[in-house]
XYZ file of C-alpha atoms in Angstrom:
572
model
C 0.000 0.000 0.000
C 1.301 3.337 -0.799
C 0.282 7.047 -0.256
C 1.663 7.973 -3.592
C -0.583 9.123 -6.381
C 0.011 7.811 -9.548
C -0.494 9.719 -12.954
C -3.913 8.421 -13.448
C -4.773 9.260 -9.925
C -3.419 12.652 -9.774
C -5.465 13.204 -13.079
C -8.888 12.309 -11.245
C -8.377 14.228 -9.024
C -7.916 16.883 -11.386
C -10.825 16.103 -13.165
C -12.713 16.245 -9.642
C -11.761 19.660 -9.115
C -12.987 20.824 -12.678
C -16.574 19.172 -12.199
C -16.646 20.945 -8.937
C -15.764 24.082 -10.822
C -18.417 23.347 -13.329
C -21.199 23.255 -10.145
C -21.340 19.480 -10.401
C -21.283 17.323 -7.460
C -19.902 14.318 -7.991
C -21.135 12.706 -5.032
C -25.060 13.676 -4.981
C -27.177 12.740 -2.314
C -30.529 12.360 -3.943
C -31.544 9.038 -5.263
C -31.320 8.282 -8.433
C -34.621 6.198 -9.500
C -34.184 2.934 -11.896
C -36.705 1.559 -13.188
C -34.654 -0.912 -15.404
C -31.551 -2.968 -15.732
C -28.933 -4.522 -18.140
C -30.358 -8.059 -17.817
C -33.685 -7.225 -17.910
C -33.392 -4.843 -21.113
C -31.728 -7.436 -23.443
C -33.568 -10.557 -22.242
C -37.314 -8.897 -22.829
C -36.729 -5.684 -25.055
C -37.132 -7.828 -28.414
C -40.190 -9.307 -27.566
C -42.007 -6.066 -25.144
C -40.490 -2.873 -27.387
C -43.084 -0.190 -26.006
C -42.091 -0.723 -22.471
C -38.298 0.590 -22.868
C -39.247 3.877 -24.748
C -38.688 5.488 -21.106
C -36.323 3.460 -19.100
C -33.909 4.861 -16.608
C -30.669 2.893 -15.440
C -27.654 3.225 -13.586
C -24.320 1.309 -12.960
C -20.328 1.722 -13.860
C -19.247 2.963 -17.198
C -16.655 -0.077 -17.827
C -15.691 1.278 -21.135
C -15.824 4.279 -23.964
C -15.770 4.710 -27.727
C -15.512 8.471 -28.242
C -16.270 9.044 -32.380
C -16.421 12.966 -32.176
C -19.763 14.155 -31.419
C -21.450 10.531 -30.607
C -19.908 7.753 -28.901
C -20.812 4.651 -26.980
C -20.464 3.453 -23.245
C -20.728 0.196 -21.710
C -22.505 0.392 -19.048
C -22.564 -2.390 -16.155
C -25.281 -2.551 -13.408
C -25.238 -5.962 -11.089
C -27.116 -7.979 -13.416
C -24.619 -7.535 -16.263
C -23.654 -5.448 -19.166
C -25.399 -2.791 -21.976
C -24.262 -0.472 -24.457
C -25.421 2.865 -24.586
C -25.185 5.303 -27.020
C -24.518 9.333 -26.730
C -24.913 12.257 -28.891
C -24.272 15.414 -28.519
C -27.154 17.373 -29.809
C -29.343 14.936 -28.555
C -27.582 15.194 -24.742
C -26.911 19.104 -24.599
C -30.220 20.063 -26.916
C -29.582 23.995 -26.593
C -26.102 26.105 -27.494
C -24.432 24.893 -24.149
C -22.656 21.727 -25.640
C -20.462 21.341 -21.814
C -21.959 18.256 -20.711
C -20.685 16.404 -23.477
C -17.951 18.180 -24.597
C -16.430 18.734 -21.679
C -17.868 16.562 -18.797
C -18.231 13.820 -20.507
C -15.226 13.316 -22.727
C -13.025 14.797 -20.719
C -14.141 14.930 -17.207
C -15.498 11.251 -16.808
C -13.021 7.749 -16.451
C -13.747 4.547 -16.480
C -15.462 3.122 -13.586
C -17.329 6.615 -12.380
C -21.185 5.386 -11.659
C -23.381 7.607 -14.107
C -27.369 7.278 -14.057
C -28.926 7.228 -17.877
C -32.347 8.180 -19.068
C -33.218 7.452 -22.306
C -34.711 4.757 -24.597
C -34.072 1.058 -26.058
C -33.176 0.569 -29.810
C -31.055 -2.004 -31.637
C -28.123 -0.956 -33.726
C -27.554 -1.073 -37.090
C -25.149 -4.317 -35.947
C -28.341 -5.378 -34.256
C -26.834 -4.494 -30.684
C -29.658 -3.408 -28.234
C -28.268 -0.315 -26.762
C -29.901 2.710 -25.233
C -30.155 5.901 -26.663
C -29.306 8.470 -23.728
C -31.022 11.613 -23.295
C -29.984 12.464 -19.487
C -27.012 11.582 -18.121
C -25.943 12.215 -14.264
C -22.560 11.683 -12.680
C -23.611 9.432 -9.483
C -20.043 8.530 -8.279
C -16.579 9.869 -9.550
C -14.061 7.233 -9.596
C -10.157 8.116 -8.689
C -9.011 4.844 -8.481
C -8.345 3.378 -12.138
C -9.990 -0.476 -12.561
C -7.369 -2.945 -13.788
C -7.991 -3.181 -17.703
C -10.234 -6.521 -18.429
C -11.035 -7.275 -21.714
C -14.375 -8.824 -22.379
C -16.416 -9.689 -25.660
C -19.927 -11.666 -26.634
C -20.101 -12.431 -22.876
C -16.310 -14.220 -22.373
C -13.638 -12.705 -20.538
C -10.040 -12.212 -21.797
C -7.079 -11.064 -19.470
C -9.076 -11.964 -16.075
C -7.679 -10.037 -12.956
C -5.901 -13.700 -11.881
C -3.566 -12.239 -8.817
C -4.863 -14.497 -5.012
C -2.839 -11.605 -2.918
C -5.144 -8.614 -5.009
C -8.173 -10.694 -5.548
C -8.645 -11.984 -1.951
C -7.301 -7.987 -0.276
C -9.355 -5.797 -2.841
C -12.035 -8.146 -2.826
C -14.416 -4.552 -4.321
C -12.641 -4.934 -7.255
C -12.217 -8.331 -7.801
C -15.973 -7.851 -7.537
C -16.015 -5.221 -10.326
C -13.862 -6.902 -12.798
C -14.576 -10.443 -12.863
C -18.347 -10.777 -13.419
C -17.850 -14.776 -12.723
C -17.034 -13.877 -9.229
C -20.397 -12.100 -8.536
C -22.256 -15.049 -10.058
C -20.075 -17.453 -7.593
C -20.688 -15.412 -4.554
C -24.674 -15.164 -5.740
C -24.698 -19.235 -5.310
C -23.184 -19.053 -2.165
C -26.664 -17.524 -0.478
C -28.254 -19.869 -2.977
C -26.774 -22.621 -0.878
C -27.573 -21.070 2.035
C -31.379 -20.077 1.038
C -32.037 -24.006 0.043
C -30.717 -25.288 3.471
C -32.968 -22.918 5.260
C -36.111 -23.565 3.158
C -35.156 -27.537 3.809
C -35.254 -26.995 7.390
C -38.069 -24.635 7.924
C -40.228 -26.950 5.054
C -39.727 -29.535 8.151
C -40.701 -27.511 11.076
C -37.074 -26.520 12.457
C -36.673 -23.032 14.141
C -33.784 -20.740 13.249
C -32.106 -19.103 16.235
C -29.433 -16.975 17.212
C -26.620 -17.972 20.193
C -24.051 -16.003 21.796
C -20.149 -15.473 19.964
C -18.726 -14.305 23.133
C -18.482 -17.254 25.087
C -17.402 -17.692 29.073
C -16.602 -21.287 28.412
C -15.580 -22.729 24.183
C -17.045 -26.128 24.762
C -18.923 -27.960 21.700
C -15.584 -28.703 19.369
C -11.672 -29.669 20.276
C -9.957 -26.559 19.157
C -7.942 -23.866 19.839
C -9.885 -20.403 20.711
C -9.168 -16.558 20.041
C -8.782 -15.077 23.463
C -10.184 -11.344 24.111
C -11.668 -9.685 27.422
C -14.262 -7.704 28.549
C -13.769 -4.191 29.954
C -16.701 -3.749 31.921
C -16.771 -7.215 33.780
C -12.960 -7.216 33.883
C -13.066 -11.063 32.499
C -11.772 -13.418 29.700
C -14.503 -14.249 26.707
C -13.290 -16.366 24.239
C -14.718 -16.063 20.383
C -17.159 -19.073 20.212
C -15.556 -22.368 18.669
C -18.978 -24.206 18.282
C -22.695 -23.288 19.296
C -23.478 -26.529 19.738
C -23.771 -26.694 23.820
C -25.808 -23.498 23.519
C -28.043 -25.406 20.675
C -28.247 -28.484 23.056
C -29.408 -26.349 26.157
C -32.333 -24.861 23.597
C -33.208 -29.228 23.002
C -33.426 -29.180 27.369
C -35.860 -26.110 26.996
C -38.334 -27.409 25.125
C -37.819 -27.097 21.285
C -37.847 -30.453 19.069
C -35.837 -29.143 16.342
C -33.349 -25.943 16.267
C -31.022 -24.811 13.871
C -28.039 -21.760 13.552
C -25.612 -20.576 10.520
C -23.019 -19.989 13.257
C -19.974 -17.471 12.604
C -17.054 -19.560 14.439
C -13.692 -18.710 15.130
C -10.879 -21.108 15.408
C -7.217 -19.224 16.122
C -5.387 -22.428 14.380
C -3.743 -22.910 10.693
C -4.969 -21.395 6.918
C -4.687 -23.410 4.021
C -7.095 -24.163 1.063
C -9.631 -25.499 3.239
C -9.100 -23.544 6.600
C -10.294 -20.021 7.413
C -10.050 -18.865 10.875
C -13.129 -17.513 10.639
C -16.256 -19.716 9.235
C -19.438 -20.431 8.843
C -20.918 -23.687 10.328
C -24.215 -24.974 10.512
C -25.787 -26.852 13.365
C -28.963 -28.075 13.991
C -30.557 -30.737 16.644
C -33.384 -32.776 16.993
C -35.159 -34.399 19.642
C -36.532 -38.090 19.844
C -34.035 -38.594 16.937
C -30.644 -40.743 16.673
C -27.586 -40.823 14.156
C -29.040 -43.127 12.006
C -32.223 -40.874 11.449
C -29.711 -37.943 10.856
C -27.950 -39.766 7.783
C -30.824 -40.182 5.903
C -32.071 -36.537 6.562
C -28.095 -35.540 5.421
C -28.411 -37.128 2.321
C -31.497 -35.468 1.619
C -30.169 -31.951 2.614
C -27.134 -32.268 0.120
C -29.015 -33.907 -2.762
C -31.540 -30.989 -2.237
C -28.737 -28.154 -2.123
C -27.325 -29.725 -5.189
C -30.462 -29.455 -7.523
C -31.375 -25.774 -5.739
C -28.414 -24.229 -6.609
C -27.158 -26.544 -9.884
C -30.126 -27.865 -11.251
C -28.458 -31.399 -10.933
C -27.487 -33.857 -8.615
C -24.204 -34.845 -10.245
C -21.678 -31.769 -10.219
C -18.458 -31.323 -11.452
C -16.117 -30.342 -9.418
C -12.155 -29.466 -10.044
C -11.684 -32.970 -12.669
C -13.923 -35.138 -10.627
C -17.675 -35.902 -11.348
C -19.258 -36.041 -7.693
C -23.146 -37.529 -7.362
C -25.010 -36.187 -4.305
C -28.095 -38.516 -4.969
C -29.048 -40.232 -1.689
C -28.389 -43.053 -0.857
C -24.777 -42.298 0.624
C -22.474 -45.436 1.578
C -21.492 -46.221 5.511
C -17.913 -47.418 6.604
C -17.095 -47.396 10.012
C -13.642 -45.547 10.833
C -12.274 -48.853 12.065
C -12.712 -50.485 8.609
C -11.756 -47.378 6.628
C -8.411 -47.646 8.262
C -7.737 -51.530 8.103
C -8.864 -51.108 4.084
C -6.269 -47.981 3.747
C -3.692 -48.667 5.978
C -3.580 -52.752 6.440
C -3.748 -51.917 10.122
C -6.317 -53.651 12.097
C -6.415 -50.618 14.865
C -9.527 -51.216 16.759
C -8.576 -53.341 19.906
C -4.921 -51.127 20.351
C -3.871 -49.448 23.398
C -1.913 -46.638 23.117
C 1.491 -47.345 22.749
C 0.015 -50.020 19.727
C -1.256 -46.666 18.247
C 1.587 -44.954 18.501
C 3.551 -47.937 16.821
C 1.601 -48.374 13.973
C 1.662 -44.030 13.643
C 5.729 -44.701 13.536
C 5.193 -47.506 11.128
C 3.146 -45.392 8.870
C 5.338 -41.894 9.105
C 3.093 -40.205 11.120
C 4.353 -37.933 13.446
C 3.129 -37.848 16.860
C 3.627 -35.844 20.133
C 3.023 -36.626 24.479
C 0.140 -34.680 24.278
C -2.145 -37.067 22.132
C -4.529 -39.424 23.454
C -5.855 -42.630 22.065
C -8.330 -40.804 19.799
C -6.345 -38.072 18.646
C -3.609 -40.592 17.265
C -6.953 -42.507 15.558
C -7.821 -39.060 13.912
C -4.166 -38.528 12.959
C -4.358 -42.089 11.042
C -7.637 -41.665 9.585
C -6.925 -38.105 8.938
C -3.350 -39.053 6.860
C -3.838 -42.071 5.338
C -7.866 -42.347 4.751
C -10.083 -38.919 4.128
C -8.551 -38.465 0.790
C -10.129 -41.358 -0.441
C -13.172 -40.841 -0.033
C -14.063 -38.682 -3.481
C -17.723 -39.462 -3.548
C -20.532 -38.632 -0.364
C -19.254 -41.589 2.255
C -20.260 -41.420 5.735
C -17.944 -42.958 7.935
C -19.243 -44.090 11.437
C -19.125 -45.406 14.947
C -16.006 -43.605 16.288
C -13.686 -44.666 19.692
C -15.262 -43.148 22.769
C -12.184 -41.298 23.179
C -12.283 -39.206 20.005
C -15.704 -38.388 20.658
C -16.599 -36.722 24.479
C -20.204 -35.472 23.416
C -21.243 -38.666 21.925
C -23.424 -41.207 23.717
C -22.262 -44.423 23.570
C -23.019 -47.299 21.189
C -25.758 -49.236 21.700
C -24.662 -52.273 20.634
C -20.647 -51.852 20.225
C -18.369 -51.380 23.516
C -16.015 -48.744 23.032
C -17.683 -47.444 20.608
C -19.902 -44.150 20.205
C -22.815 -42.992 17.737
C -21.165 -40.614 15.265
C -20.622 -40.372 11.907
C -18.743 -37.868 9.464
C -19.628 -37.197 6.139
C -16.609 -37.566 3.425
C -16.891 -35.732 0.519
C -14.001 -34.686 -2.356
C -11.755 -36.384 0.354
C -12.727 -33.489 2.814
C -14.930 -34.110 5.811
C -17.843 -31.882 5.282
C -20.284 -32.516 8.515
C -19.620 -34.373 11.738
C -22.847 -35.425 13.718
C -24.034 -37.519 16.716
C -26.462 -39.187 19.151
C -26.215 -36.955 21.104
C -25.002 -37.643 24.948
C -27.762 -36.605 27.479
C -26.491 -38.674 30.290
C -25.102 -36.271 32.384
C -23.105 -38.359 34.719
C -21.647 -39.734 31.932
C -20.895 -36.319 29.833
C -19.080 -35.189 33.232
C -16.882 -38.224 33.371
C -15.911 -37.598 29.416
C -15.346 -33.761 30.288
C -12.758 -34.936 33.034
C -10.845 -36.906 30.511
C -10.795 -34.501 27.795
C -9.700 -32.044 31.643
C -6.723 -34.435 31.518
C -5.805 -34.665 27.896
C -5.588 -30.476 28.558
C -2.778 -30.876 31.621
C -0.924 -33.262 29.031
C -0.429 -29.644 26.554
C -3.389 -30.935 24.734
C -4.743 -27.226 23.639
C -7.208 -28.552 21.352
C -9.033 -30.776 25.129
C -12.161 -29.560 25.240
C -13.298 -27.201 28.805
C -15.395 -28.664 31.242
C -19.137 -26.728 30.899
C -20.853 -26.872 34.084
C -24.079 -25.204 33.267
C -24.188 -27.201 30.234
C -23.438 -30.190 32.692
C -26.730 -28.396 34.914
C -29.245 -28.028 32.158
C -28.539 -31.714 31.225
C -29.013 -32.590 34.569
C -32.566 -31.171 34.078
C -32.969 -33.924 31.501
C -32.762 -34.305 27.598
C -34.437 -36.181 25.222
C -32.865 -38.566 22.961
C -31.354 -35.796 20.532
C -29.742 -36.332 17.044
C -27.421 -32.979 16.649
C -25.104 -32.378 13.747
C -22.702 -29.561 12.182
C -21.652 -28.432 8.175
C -18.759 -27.101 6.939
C -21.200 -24.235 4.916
C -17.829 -22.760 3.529
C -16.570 -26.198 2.146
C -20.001 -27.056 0.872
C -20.351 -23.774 -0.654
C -17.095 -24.847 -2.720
C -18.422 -28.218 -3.970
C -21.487 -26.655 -5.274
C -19.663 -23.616 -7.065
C -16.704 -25.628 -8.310
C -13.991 -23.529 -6.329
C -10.559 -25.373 -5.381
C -10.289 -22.763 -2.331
C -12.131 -21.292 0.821
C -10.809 -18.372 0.141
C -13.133 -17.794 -3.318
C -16.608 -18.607 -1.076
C -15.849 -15.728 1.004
C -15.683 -12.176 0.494
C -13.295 -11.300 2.616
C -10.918 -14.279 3.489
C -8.352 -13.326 6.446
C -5.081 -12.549 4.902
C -1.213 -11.324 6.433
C -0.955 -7.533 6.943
C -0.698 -5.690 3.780
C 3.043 -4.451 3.364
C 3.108 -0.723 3.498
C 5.661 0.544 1.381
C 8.429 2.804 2.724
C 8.198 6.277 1.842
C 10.773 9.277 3.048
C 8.805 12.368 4.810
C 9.606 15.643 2.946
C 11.948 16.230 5.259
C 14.028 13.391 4.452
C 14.482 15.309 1.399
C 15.010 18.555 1.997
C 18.202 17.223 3.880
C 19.320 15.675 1.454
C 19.113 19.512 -0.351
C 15.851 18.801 -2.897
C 13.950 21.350 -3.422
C 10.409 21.085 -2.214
C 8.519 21.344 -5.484
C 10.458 18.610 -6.539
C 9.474 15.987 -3.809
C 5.995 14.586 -5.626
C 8.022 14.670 -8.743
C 10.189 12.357 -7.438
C 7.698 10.151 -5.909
C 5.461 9.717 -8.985
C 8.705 8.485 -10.459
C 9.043 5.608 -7.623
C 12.048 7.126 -6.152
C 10.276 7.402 -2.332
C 12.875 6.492 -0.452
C 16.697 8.577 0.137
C 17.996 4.724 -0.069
C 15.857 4.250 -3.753
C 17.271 7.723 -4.994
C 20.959 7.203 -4.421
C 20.537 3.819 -6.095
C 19.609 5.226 -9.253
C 21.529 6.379 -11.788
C 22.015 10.555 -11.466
C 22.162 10.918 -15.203
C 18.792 8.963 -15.580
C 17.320 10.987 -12.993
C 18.172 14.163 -14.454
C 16.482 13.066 -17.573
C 13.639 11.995 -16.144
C 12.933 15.025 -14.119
C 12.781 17.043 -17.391
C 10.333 14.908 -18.619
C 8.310 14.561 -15.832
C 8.117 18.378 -15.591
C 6.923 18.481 -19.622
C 4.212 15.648 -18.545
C 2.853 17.390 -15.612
C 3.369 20.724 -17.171
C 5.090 21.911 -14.039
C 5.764 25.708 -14.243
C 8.747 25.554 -11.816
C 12.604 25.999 -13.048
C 14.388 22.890 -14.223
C 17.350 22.464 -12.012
C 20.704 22.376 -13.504
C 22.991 18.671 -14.185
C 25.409 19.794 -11.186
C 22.530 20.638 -9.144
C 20.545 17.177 -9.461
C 24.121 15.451 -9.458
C 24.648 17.406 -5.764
C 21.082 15.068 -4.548
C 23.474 11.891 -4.639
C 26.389 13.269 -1.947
């Protein structure tokens, strides 16, 4: 980031100043009323002419053909692009020719919002334009769009940069219409989850972020405090024990899109920030849940793709229901050769040295299961698999099997070799949900920081009783990349966390003026990336010299050149 101007900026800015000059504000406050758009113009003009012989629009101006006194803008709203086209007699009707000749031609940039009134027609190419009549500045631009070249709907020379995309995310937005549409699916996915759920009776509610306690996942939390009861609140991790305590007060079936917060790695497929959601129901069990999971995808699919069977990266993935069950045990004998399931520890451990997985003191039986499952299994599992009945230990808000010892009622969903959602029978035993809490208590004094807190009051409201619950949670970020083809969290969300911006290093004026430049000649330097004393004497004096005279031709700069021996004097 840097508080230099360039050309084009300074040239804005420039323009700014005239339109203010002119009595134009080029920031209005005053609505500006629309009573059309691009999309809606070229998919119904043809066949509904009359209604587009008053239409009034508004968007960017994304590019210009000036052809003396008419010329053509494309004009894009957020339903797409149109052409319009200007002429002069027709815009400035009486002697006072300004607003073209001067406002628009020379005032106006790429990427200013203008508002258009005018009519439909089709060009002699058979282009539907619009013919303008009015045209009103709504929102000068002094920032200059990176140049994207589009035609007959394709683009060419797509802004491609992660680091720009993912920072200037606005842009991005601006210049690569694809990136709208992707971000439009996204609350697609989200608007055929909740019309599932509420179809079905479930009740959308809202729990607290700022948490006393993170219980409902194994991870690490963000940390902050609060001022005015002088106490530590961590950034929720899960709502699920907050969900679970709703189940204890009297609702059958409750469901939240839950912002979480998880102060752990970034990759592809990690944001420390994402959205999860979570929903429970009482009187129902895991096996229940899979079938209404399989039903939930399959209907996301279709909602937001038209289709069951998507494409996604080279892969062809089917999210028809029925979905295959493995239990974790089997996964891992089929993957690994291992037969894991009656191991102690130090047998896990072996079989993790065996299989180049590293380990550390701090992991329990079930976090050296995950660690195998997690290495050598997920990434099999391309097409919808749910893999179930998981080792007590792995599991601490699980109720137990009821037919396998050892053994607890879970299941994940693998999908793309990613786990997309993790559900349960839930636990409501609460003698037994303290005894699990004290183990995963112990796991944390081993430098475990991913052991989940003990809960009391969620240990008290289960004492109050629970009814057999079914309770599970979805990666909404991962599934929104499945449906809209992406290969990376970071292109589902709009504003992805990302490393501090590096601010480049700029000398103050004074710097300069030590070094014995005259003032006037500070910017000059600047524009012409020389911002530091360090940058200066590391370019060549001769160069610079040059430069400077062109510079002040460009800017037409009506201050005296300084002499060879002068300039040569800056380098001492």
């Amino acid at each position: 980031m840097s508080s230099v101007l360039s050309e084009q900026e300074i040239q804005r800015r420039e323009a700014l100043t005239k339109l203010e000059s002119l009595g134009i504000n080029a920031y209005p406050a005053q609505a500006f009323e629309i009573n059309a758009t691009a999309k809606d113009i070229l998919e119904n003009y043809e066949r509904d002419k009359l209604n587009y012989k008053n239409i009034s629009i508004a968007g960017r101006m994304m590019g210009r053909r000036i052809m003396g006194n008419a010329s053509f803008v494309e004009l894009q709203d957020a339903t797409g692009r149109i052409q319009a086209y200007l002429k002069r007699d027709d815009l400035c009707p009486g002697e006072d020719k300004t607003l073209y000749n001067t406002v628009f031609k020379k005032l106006l940039d790429i990427g200013d919002y203008i508002g258009i009134n005018g009519f439909v027609f089709t060009t002699n190419t058979g282009e539907i334009s619009i013919h303008v009549q009015e045209l009103t500045l709504l929102a000068k631009s002094l920032k200059p769009l990176p140049v994207v070249k589009s035609a007959d709907g394709k683009t060419f020379d797509a802004v491609t940069d992660p680091e720009f995309r993912y920072r200037q995310r606005y842009v991005d937005l601006v210049v690569n219409p694809q990136v709208r549409d992707t971000f439009v699916k996204v609350s697609k996915v989200k608007t055929a989850i909740r019309d599932f759920l509420n179809e079905r009776g479930a009740l959308e509610v809202d729990t607290p972020v700022l948490q006393s306690i993170p219980g409902g996942a194994a991870a690490r939390p963000f940390i902050t405090h609060h001022n005015a009861l002088d106490m530590p609140l961590y950034l929720r991790i899960a709502n699920e024990l907050y969900l679970k305590r709703l189940i204890v007060g009297g609702y059958d079936w409750v469901y939240e899109f839950s912002r979480n917060f998880r102060n752990e790695g970034m990759d592809r497929t990690h944001n420390p920030e994402f959205t999860v959601l979570e929903f429970y129901v009482a009187y129902k069990d895991y096996l229940w849940m899979m079938e209404i999971t399989e039903k939930l995808f399959e209907h996301v699919a279709i909602a937001t793709n038209g289709t069951a069977n998507l494409q996604v990266g080279n892969k062809q993935i089917n999210f028809a229901a029925p979905y295959p069950r493995v239990s974790i045990y089997d996964a891992i004998k089929e993957h690994t050769g291992f037969e894991v399931d009656q191991l102690d520890e130090g047998g896990l451990r072996d079989v993790c040295k065996q299989l180049g997985i590293a380990t550390d003191e701090s992991m329990g039986k079930g976090k050296l299961i995950d660690e195998i499952f997690g290495e050598k299994c997920e990434h099999h599992y391309i097409q919808p698999t749910f893999i179930i009945d998981y080792p007590v230990e792995m599991s601490p808000l699980t109720k137990k099997h009821r037919s396998k010892a050892d053994l607890v009622e879970r299941f994940e969903l693998m999908i793309n070799g990613k786990e997309l959602a993790n559900a349960y029978t839930e636990l409501n035993d609460p003698i037994d949900q303290r005894a699990r809490f004290e183990e995963q208590l112990k796991l944390m004094e081993r430098g475990d920081d991913e052991a989940m807190f003990i809960d009391y009051d969620f240990l008290r409201a289960l004492e109050y009783g629970m009814p057999p619950t079914a309770g599970i949670g979805i990666g909404i970020d991962r599934l929104a990349m499945l449906m809209t083809n992406q290969q990376s969290i970071q292109d589902v969300l709009f504003f992805p966390q990302m490393r501090p911006e590096k601010t480049a290093k700029q000398a103050s004026v004074a710097d300069y003026l030590a070094q014995g430049i005259p003032e006037e000649w500070v910017s000059v330097l600047q524009k012409m990336g020389l911002t530091t004393i360090e940058a200066l004497k590391s370019a060549n004096p001769n160069k610079v010299f040059n430069d400077l005279g062109g510079m002040r031709k460009k800017m037409k700069l009506e201050i005296p050149m300084p002499t060879k021996d002068e300039v040569m004097k800056w380098f001492d």
